[in-house]
Amino acid sequence: MAADLSGAPAAPAAAAAGTPAFLAACQRQPTSHRPVWIMRQAGRYLPEYRALRARVDFEALTRTPELAAEVTLQPLRRFPLDAAILFSDIMTPLQGMGVEITFAPGPVVRDPIRSEAQIEALPQLVPQRDVPFVLKTVELVRAGLPQGVPLIGFAGAPFTLLCYLVCGKPSKEFAPARSFLYQQPQAAQRLLTHLADAMAQYLAAQAAAGAQALMLFESWAGLLGPREYRQFALPAVRRVMASLRAAGVPLIYYMNQGSALTSAVADLDADVIGVDWRSDLAQVRKELGAGKAVQGNLDPAALFAAPQELRRHVDAVLAAAGDAPGHIFNLGHGIWPDTDPDAVARLVDYVHERRQS
Ligand code: 1CP
């Protein structure tokens, strides 16, 4: 299917009866309750994850389908979440392309990519050959999920992957990555295009294996001003999304620190925009227009509030999101490892108690 280049939002199709709330909300259809899931919901804040990690290193977890599926399902056993997200990492497909990466715990690239020659030498990703364990994990998770809980597949957005590949490790400013855009703009474009094509292949393979929605994480969007964002990051995202429309599943684009960039994505061919906590959802919905659903955006720190206070913060997010269909409740970024799982239980229950009008 060709991408809609006109920028005009397609009219939402009616949600079929029995469509899970998460998928209906992605399509801006009314739901009986507000769907909720938590970014990084499988991971270090769960004692059962830490127990498994004490025996198995992170990479082995991601490469062993039975274990990756088990970790994906762990939060679903505790909380009545409305979606699962594949347990993997944004760097996993790059390892499949032969880039040497270790986790400490964030990704560390042995030979950061800074030259044309390194970019030329990057192979294209063939998911069935290079990351078959991810596709197997998707199949196992689908078989193990409760009825009506869809599975989200994901990848890193090209610019966010570039940040790690060029810088070589997590960083506050990602200075080498940002200077790379200015010093070697053509090489940067080439790398972004290559990553876009690889992630399009990767996500299409996840959908073919059973993922029911696909999400791109632009965790470091906020490093860029609007001009550089439009020049570098956005065209690569458009390229991924255009290629993925044919997959026939909702497409989600999460932007961290994206408040200055909302208008830039208003005509992006994505169904849902994920929003960090620094933005007001009412304002974001106004800027995006009626053609997009939104996902977010409670501050992960709010899970440290007293129970009554947490409810107030949830109410504030729900009030800002408004009553129009097309809101998926989530945090504004990943849950912190020292969060109390009981706070997550209270959050999910409270969001569900509040019926959607
Ligand atoms: O020691 C450990 O157990 C490893 C910690 C860990 C985990 C649990 C890493 C290393 N990755 C993950 C899993 C992961 N990563 C998931 C699946 C869990 C889930 O969501 O339920 C997902 C979706 C990711 C995606 C990811 N990895 C992002 C995008 C989302 C975001 O939070 O912005 C990013 C930026 C990464 C890089 C990364 N990998 C690991 C860490 C600790 C980091 C962050 C490093 C940094 O701060 O720069």
Short mmCIF file of C-alpha atoms and ligand atoms in Angstrom, two decimals:
data_model
loop_
_atom_site.label_atom_id
_atom_site.label_comp_id
_atom_site.label_asym_id
_atom_site.label_seq_id
_atom_site.Cartn_x
_atom_site.Cartn_y
_atom_site.Cartn_z
CA MET A 1 0.00 0.00 0.00
CA ALA A 2 1.39 3.43 -0.87
CA ALA A 3 1.95 5.91 1.93
CA ASP A 4 -0.47 8.82 2.14
CA LEU A 5 1.79 11.67 1.08
CA SER A 6 -0.95 14.27 1.16
CA GLY A 7 -0.71 14.45 4.93
CA ALA A 8 -4.49 14.23 5.17
CA PRO A 9 -5.51 11.94 8.01
CA ALA A 10 -7.43 8.92 6.82
CA ALA A 11 -10.93 8.61 8.23
CA PRO A 12 -10.81 6.12 11.10
CA ALA A 13 -12.42 2.80 10.32
CA ALA A 14 -14.98 1.53 12.82
CA ALA A 15 -13.42 -0.79 15.39
CA ALA A 16 -14.73 -4.30 15.02
CA ALA A 17 -16.64 -5.69 17.98
CA GLY A 18 -14.24 -7.30 20.43
CA THR A 19 -11.27 -5.22 19.28
CA PRO A 20 -8.91 -4.88 22.27
CA ALA A 21 -9.09 -1.43 23.89
CA PHE A 22 -5.45 -0.68 23.09
CA LEU A 23 -5.89 -1.33 19.35
CA ALA A 24 -9.22 0.54 19.26
CA ALA A 25 -7.60 3.57 20.92
CA CYS A 26 -4.73 3.48 18.39
CA GLN A 27 -7.44 3.88 15.71
CA ARG A 28 -9.18 6.63 17.72
CA GLN A 29 -12.20 4.45 18.38
CA PRO A 30 -14.23 4.66 21.63
CA THR A 31 -13.30 2.11 24.29
CA SER A 32 -15.05 0.89 27.43
CA HIS A 33 -12.00 1.77 29.53
CA ARG A 34 -8.84 3.80 29.06
CA PRO A 35 -6.12 1.37 27.87
CA VAL A 36 -2.85 1.52 29.79
CA TRP A 37 0.60 0.01 29.50
CA ILE A 38 3.95 1.12 30.88
CA MET A 39 7.08 1.91 28.91
CA ARG A 40 9.79 -0.53 30.03
CA GLN A 41 7.15 -2.57 31.83
CA ALA A 42 9.33 -5.68 31.59
CA GLY A 43 12.54 -5.01 33.42
CA ARG A 44 14.52 -4.13 36.44
CA TYR A 45 11.79 -2.79 38.77
CA LEU A 46 10.29 -6.31 38.89
CA PRO A 47 11.86 -8.70 41.44
CA GLU A 48 11.10 -11.66 39.16
CA TYR A 49 13.10 -9.98 36.36
CA ARG A 50 16.02 -9.30 38.70
CA ALA A 51 15.94 -12.93 39.88
CA LEU A 52 16.23 -14.16 36.30
CA ARG A 53 18.93 -11.58 35.49
CA ALA A 54 20.97 -12.81 38.48
CA ARG A 55 21.38 -16.08 36.57
CA VAL A 56 21.40 -14.94 32.93
CA ASP A 57 23.06 -11.91 31.36
CA PHE A 58 21.00 -9.38 29.44
CA GLU A 59 22.15 -10.43 25.98
CA ALA A 60 21.42 -14.08 26.65
CA LEU A 61 17.93 -13.05 27.78
CA THR A 62 17.31 -11.23 24.52
CA ARG A 63 18.67 -14.10 22.42
CA THR A 64 16.81 -16.97 24.09
CA PRO A 65 13.18 -16.92 22.92
CA GLU A 66 11.81 -18.88 25.89
CA LEU A 67 13.44 -16.46 28.35
CA ALA A 68 12.63 -13.29 26.39
CA ALA A 69 9.01 -14.45 26.14
CA GLU A 70 8.94 -15.20 29.88
CA VAL A 71 10.22 -11.69 30.69
CA THR A 72 7.71 -10.12 28.27
CA LEU A 73 4.89 -11.90 30.09
CA GLN A 74 6.07 -11.17 33.66
CA PRO A 75 4.35 -7.78 34.03
CA LEU A 76 1.15 -9.18 32.50
CA ARG A 77 0.95 -11.75 35.31
CA ARG A 78 1.04 -8.99 37.92
CA PHE A 79 -1.03 -6.24 36.32
CA PRO A 80 -4.09 -6.19 34.00
CA LEU A 81 -2.20 -4.20 31.37
CA ASP A 82 -3.81 -3.53 27.99
CA ALA A 83 -0.74 -4.36 25.90
CA ALA A 84 2.52 -6.28 26.08
CA ILE A 85 5.78 -5.06 24.58
CA LEU A 86 8.38 -7.43 23.24
CA PHE A 87 11.38 -7.84 25.54
CA SER A 88 14.43 -6.92 23.53
CA ASP A 89 16.55 -3.80 23.06
CA ILE A 90 16.79 -1.13 20.40
CA MET A 91 20.42 -2.25 19.77
CA THR A 92 19.59 -5.95 19.25
CA PRO A 93 19.05 -5.70 15.46
CA LEU A 94 22.33 -3.77 15.15
CA GLN A 95 24.11 -6.67 16.81
CA GLY A 96 22.43 -8.82 14.18
CA MET A 97 24.05 -6.58 11.55
CA GLY A 98 27.45 -7.38 13.03
CA VAL A 99 27.99 -4.29 15.20
CA GLU A 100 29.78 -5.34 18.39
CA ILE A 101 27.75 -4.11 21.35
CA THR A 102 27.88 -4.93 25.05
CA PHE A 103 25.45 -3.79 27.77
CA ALA A 104 26.76 -2.10 30.93
CA PRO A 105 23.79 -1.81 31.51
CA GLY A 106 23.29 0.74 28.67
CA PRO A 107 24.64 -0.15 25.22
CA VAL A 108 28.38 0.25 24.54
CA VAL A 109 29.56 0.04 20.91
CA ARG A 110 33.11 -1.34 20.58
CA ASP A 111 33.99 0.65 17.44
CA PRO A 112 31.82 3.77 17.28
CA ILE A 113 30.80 4.62 13.71
CA ARG A 114 32.40 7.86 12.57
CA SER A 115 33.57 7.28 8.97
CA GLU A 116 32.06 6.79 5.52
CA ALA A 117 33.93 3.49 5.24
CA GLN A 118 32.26 2.12 8.37
CA ILE A 119 28.84 3.15 7.08
CA GLU A 120 29.51 1.57 3.68
CA ALA A 121 30.57 -1.63 5.42
CA LEU A 122 27.29 -1.97 7.38
CA PRO A 123 25.33 -4.87 5.91
CA GLN A 124 21.59 -4.74 5.37
CA LEU A 125 19.53 -6.52 8.02
CA VAL A 126 17.85 -9.78 7.03
CA PRO A 127 15.68 -10.45 10.09
CA GLN A 128 15.02 -14.15 9.48
CA ARG A 129 18.76 -14.75 9.13
CA ASP A 130 20.21 -12.21 11.59
CA VAL A 131 17.71 -12.06 14.47
CA PRO A 132 15.57 -15.22 14.17
CA PHE A 133 15.35 -15.38 18.00
CA VAL A 134 13.38 -12.11 18.05
CA LEU A 135 10.81 -13.47 15.61
CA LYS A 136 10.58 -16.71 17.58
CA THR A 137 10.04 -14.66 20.75
CA VAL A 138 7.14 -12.83 19.08
CA GLU A 139 5.52 -16.18 18.24
CA LEU A 140 5.97 -17.53 21.77
CA VAL A 141 4.60 -14.37 23.38
CA ARG A 142 1.54 -14.39 21.16
CA ALA A 143 0.86 -17.97 22.18
CA GLY A 144 1.23 -17.10 25.88
CA LEU A 145 -0.64 -13.80 26.12
CA PRO A 146 -4.05 -13.52 27.76
CA GLN A 147 -6.94 -13.17 25.29
CA GLY A 148 -7.39 -9.59 24.17
CA VAL A 149 -3.92 -8.32 25.12
CA PRO A 150 -2.08 -7.26 21.95
CA LEU A 151 1.69 -7.44 21.50
CA ILE A 152 3.66 -4.35 20.50
CA GLY A 153 6.81 -4.89 18.44
CA PHE A 154 9.41 -2.12 18.49
CA ALA A 155 12.63 -0.70 17.15
CA GLY A 156 14.81 2.32 17.79
CA ALA A 157 14.18 5.26 15.49
CA PRO A 158 17.12 5.88 13.13
CA PHE A 159 18.40 9.08 14.77
CA THR A 160 18.29 7.52 18.27
CA LEU A 161 20.26 4.53 16.97
CA LEU A 162 22.73 6.93 15.34
CA CYS A 163 23.26 8.57 18.74
CA TYR A 164 24.50 5.30 20.24
CA LEU A 165 26.39 4.15 17.13
CA VAL A 166 28.36 7.41 16.76
CA CYS A 167 28.80 8.26 20.44
CA GLY A 168 29.48 4.64 21.41
CA LYS A 169 27.74 4.77 24.79
CA PRO A 170 24.89 6.41 26.71
CA SER A 171 25.43 10.10 27.28
CA LYS A 172 23.56 13.18 28.39
CA GLU A 173 24.46 15.34 25.43
CA PHE A 174 25.60 12.77 22.84
CA ALA A 175 28.09 15.43 21.70
CA PRO A 176 29.98 13.26 19.16
CA ALA A 177 26.67 12.29 17.55
CA ARG A 178 25.44 15.86 17.30
CA SER A 179 28.73 17.22 15.96
CA PHE A 180 28.73 14.37 13.42
CA LEU A 181 25.51 15.80 11.91
CA TYR A 182 27.24 19.15 11.33
CA GLN A 183 30.69 17.83 10.38
CA GLN A 184 29.61 15.02 8.05
CA PRO A 185 25.97 15.70 7.11
CA GLN A 186 26.06 13.49 4.03
CA ALA A 187 27.53 10.56 5.91
CA ALA A 188 24.90 11.11 8.61
CA GLN A 189 22.13 11.05 6.00
CA ARG A 190 23.53 7.86 4.53
CA LEU A 191 23.67 6.20 7.93
CA LEU A 192 20.12 7.31 8.76
CA THR A 193 18.78 5.98 5.46
CA HIS A 194 20.53 2.68 6.02
CA LEU A 195 19.13 2.40 9.54
CA ALA A 196 15.65 3.35 8.31
CA ASP A 197 15.68 0.54 5.76
CA ALA A 198 17.02 -1.94 8.30
CA MET A 199 14.40 -1.00 10.93
CA ALA A 200 11.62 -1.14 8.32
CA GLN A 201 12.66 -4.72 7.51
CA TYR A 202 12.96 -5.55 11.18
CA LEU A 203 9.53 -4.21 12.13
CA ALA A 204 7.80 -5.74 9.11
CA ALA A 205 9.26 -9.11 10.14
CA GLN A 206 7.95 -8.62 13.70
CA ALA A 207 4.48 -7.89 12.33
CA ALA A 208 4.66 -10.94 10.06
CA ALA A 209 5.61 -13.02 13.12
CA GLY A 210 2.57 -11.75 15.04
CA ALA A 211 3.22 -8.26 16.49
CA GLN A 212 -0.10 -6.38 16.45
CA ALA A 213 1.26 -2.83 16.66
CA LEU A 214 4.70 -1.39 15.91
CA MET A 215 6.48 1.34 17.85
CA LEU A 216 9.54 3.43 17.03
CA PHE A 217 11.42 4.88 20.02
CA GLU A 218 12.92 8.33 19.38
CA SER A 219 14.38 8.59 22.85
CA TRP A 220 16.80 11.38 21.97
CA ALA A 221 14.60 13.58 19.76
CA GLY A 222 15.08 16.37 22.29
CA LEU A 223 18.75 16.73 21.40
CA LEU A 224 17.76 18.37 18.12
CA GLY A 225 16.34 21.77 17.33
CA PRO A 226 13.39 21.84 14.93
CA ARG A 227 15.57 22.52 11.87
CA GLU A 228 17.98 19.65 12.47
CA TYR A 229 15.09 17.40 13.50
CA ARG A 230 13.34 18.09 10.16
CA GLN A 231 16.58 17.71 8.22
CA PHE A 232 17.90 14.50 9.77
CA ALA A 233 15.60 12.58 12.12
CA LEU A 234 12.19 13.12 10.54
CA PRO A 235 12.90 12.03 6.93
CA ALA A 236 14.30 8.75 8.26
CA VAL A 237 11.18 8.20 10.38
CA ARG A 238 8.96 8.97 7.37
CA ARG A 239 10.90 6.39 5.38
CA VAL A 240 10.29 3.69 8.00
CA MET A 241 6.61 4.55 8.38
CA ALA A 242 5.96 4.67 4.62
CA SER A 243 7.39 1.21 4.26
CA LEU A 244 5.43 -0.16 7.24
CA ARG A 245 1.94 0.95 6.19
CA ALA A 246 1.70 -2.27 4.21
CA ALA A 247 2.02 -4.24 7.47
CA GLY A 248 -1.57 -3.26 8.30
CA VAL A 249 -1.02 -2.65 12.04
CA PRO A 250 -1.10 0.61 14.06
CA LEU A 251 2.15 2.57 13.99
CA ILE A 252 3.35 4.45 17.08
CA TYR A 253 6.11 7.06 17.17
CA TYR A 254 7.41 7.98 20.62
CA MET A 255 9.38 11.21 20.99
CA ASN A 256 11.19 12.04 24.19
CA GLN A 257 11.53 15.78 24.90
CA GLY A 258 9.58 16.46 21.73
CA SER A 259 7.55 19.49 22.82
CA ALA A 260 9.30 21.77 20.30
CA LEU A 261 8.77 19.19 17.55
CA THR A 262 5.05 18.37 17.77
CA SER A 263 4.07 20.43 14.74
CA ALA A 264 6.79 18.66 12.74
CA VAL A 265 5.08 15.30 13.24
CA ALA A 266 1.47 16.46 12.74
CA ASP A 267 1.51 15.12 9.19
CA LEU A 268 3.68 12.07 9.87
CA ASP A 269 1.98 8.88 8.71
CA ALA A 270 1.73 7.38 12.20
CA ASP A 271 -1.43 6.45 14.10
CA VAL A 272 -0.18 7.35 17.56
CA ILE A 273 2.34 9.86 18.90
CA GLY A 274 3.96 8.95 22.22
CA VAL A 275 4.47 12.01 24.39
CA ASP A 276 6.90 12.66 27.26
CA TRP A 277 5.77 14.26 30.53
CA ARG A 278 7.14 17.71 29.77
CA SER A 279 4.28 18.48 27.37
CA ASP A 280 0.64 19.16 28.14
CA LEU A 281 -1.46 16.52 26.36
CA ALA A 282 -4.29 18.98 25.63
CA GLN A 283 -1.83 21.24 23.84
CA VAL A 284 -0.26 18.30 21.98
CA ARG A 285 -3.65 17.03 20.83
CA LYS A 286 -4.50 20.49 19.57
CA GLU A 287 -1.22 20.74 17.64
CA LEU A 288 -1.53 17.24 16.19
CA GLY A 289 -5.16 17.62 15.14
CA ALA A 290 -7.87 14.97 15.11
CA GLY A 291 -5.95 12.55 12.90
CA LYS A 292 -3.66 11.15 15.58
CA ALA A 293 -4.05 9.27 18.83
CA VAL A 294 -1.68 10.11 21.69
CA GLN A 295 0.08 7.92 24.23
CA GLY A 296 1.40 9.08 27.59
CA ASN A 297 2.38 10.96 29.61
CA LEU A 298 2.68 10.60 33.38
CA ASP A 299 6.07 11.54 34.80
CA PRO A 300 7.79 8.25 35.85
CA ALA A 301 8.70 10.08 39.08
CA ALA A 302 4.98 10.38 39.94
CA LEU A 303 4.99 6.68 40.85
CA PHE A 304 6.89 7.76 43.97
CA ALA A 305 3.97 9.91 45.19
CA ALA A 306 1.71 8.81 48.04
CA PRO A 307 -1.29 6.78 46.73
CA GLN A 308 -3.80 9.65 47.01
CA GLU A 309 -1.38 12.01 45.30
CA LEU A 310 -0.72 9.51 42.52
CA ARG A 311 -4.46 9.50 41.75
CA ARG A 312 -4.39 13.28 41.44
CA HIS A 313 -1.52 13.07 38.97
CA VAL A 314 -3.36 10.41 36.95
CA ASP A 315 -6.48 12.60 36.97
CA ALA A 316 -4.42 15.48 35.61
CA VAL A 317 -3.14 13.39 32.70
CA LEU A 318 -6.66 12.12 31.94
CA ALA A 319 -8.07 15.64 32.10
CA ALA A 320 -5.41 16.94 29.72
CA ALA A 321 -5.99 14.02 27.32
CA GLY A 322 -9.71 14.85 27.27
CA ASP A 323 -12.64 12.61 26.45
CA ALA A 324 -12.14 12.32 22.69
CA PRO A 325 -11.22 8.74 21.75
CA GLY A 326 -7.57 8.10 20.97
CA HIS A 327 -5.67 8.24 24.25
CA ILE A 328 -3.53 5.40 25.55
CA PHE A 329 -2.37 5.96 29.11
CA ASN A 330 1.36 5.46 29.68
CA LEU A 331 4.31 7.05 31.39
CA GLY A 332 6.14 9.85 29.61
CA HIS A 333 9.32 7.72 29.51
CA GLY A 334 10.51 4.37 30.85
CA ILE A 335 9.69 3.30 34.39
CA TRP A 336 12.58 3.77 36.82
CA PRO A 337 14.29 0.62 38.13
CA ASP A 338 13.69 1.60 41.79
CA THR A 339 9.90 1.97 41.36
CA ASP A 340 7.69 -0.02 43.75
CA PRO A 341 5.65 -2.56 41.70
CA ASP A 342 2.70 -1.90 44.04
CA ALA A 343 2.57 1.67 42.77
CA VAL A 344 2.22 0.29 39.24
CA ALA A 345 -0.63 -1.95 40.41
CA ARG A 346 -2.40 1.08 41.91
CA LEU A 347 -1.82 3.12 38.77
CA VAL A 348 -3.23 0.50 36.39
CA ASP A 349 -6.27 -0.15 38.59
CA TYR A 350 -7.03 3.53 38.95
CA VAL A 351 -6.78 4.24 35.22
CA HIS A 352 -9.18 1.35 34.61
CA GLU A 353 -11.63 2.53 37.26
CA ARG A 354 -12.07 5.78 35.42
CA ARG A 355 -14.43 4.83 32.61
CA GLN A 356 -14.10 6.62 29.32
CA SER A 357 -17.10 8.74 28.42
O1 1CP B 1 20.88 -5.01 33.01
C1 1CP B 1 19.81 -5.14 32.40
O2 1CP B 1 18.89 -5.89 32.80
C2 1CP B 1 19.65 -4.36 31.13
C3 1CP B 1 18.75 -3.17 31.26
C4 1CP B 1 17.98 -3.09 29.98
C5 1CP B 1 16.66 -3.56 29.78
C6 1CP B 1 15.76 -4.22 30.79
C7 1CP B 1 18.42 -2.58 28.74
C8 1CP B 1 19.75 -2.01 28.43
N1 1CP B 1 17.41 -2.72 27.81
C9 1CP B 1 16.32 -3.31 28.41
C10 1CP B 1 15.06 -3.72 27.75
C11 1CP B 1 14.41 -2.78 26.82
N2 1CP B 1 15.01 -1.74 26.17
C12 1CP B 1 13.06 -2.85 26.40
C13 1CP B 1 12.07 -3.95 26.78
C14 1CP B 1 11.46 -3.73 28.11
C15 1CP B 1 10.09 -3.15 28.11
O3 1CP B 1 9.88 -2.03 27.59
O4 1CP B 1 9.22 -3.75 28.69
C16 1CP B 1 12.83 -1.78 25.54
C17 1CP B 1 11.52 -1.39 24.88
C18 1CP B 1 14.06 -1.09 25.40
C19 1CP B 1 14.23 0.05 24.52
C20 1CP B 1 15.41 0.93 24.71
N3 1CP B 1 16.71 0.59 24.99
C21 1CP B 1 15.35 2.33 24.52
C22 1CP B 1 14.12 3.07 24.08
C23 1CP B 1 13.19 3.32 25.21
C24 1CP B 1 13.65 4.36 26.21
O5 1CP B 1 13.61 4.04 27.42
O6 1CP B 1 13.99 5.49 25.81
C25 1CP B 1 16.64 2.83 24.73
C26 1CP B 1 17.07 4.28 24.65
C27 1CP B 1 17.49 1.73 25.02
C28 1CP B 1 18.96 1.76 25.27
C29 1CP B 1 19.28 1.08 26.53
N4 1CP B 1 19.39 -0.27 26.64
C30 1CP B 1 19.63 -0.61 27.95
C31 1CP B 1 19.64 0.60 28.72
C32 1CP B 1 19.87 0.69 30.19
C33 1CP B 1 19.42 1.66 27.82
C34 1CP B 1 19.34 3.14 28.14
C35 1CP B 1 20.71 3.74 28.09
C36 1CP B 1 20.67 5.27 28.15
O7 1CP B 1 20.12 5.81 29.13
O8 1CP B 1 21.20 5.91 27.21
#
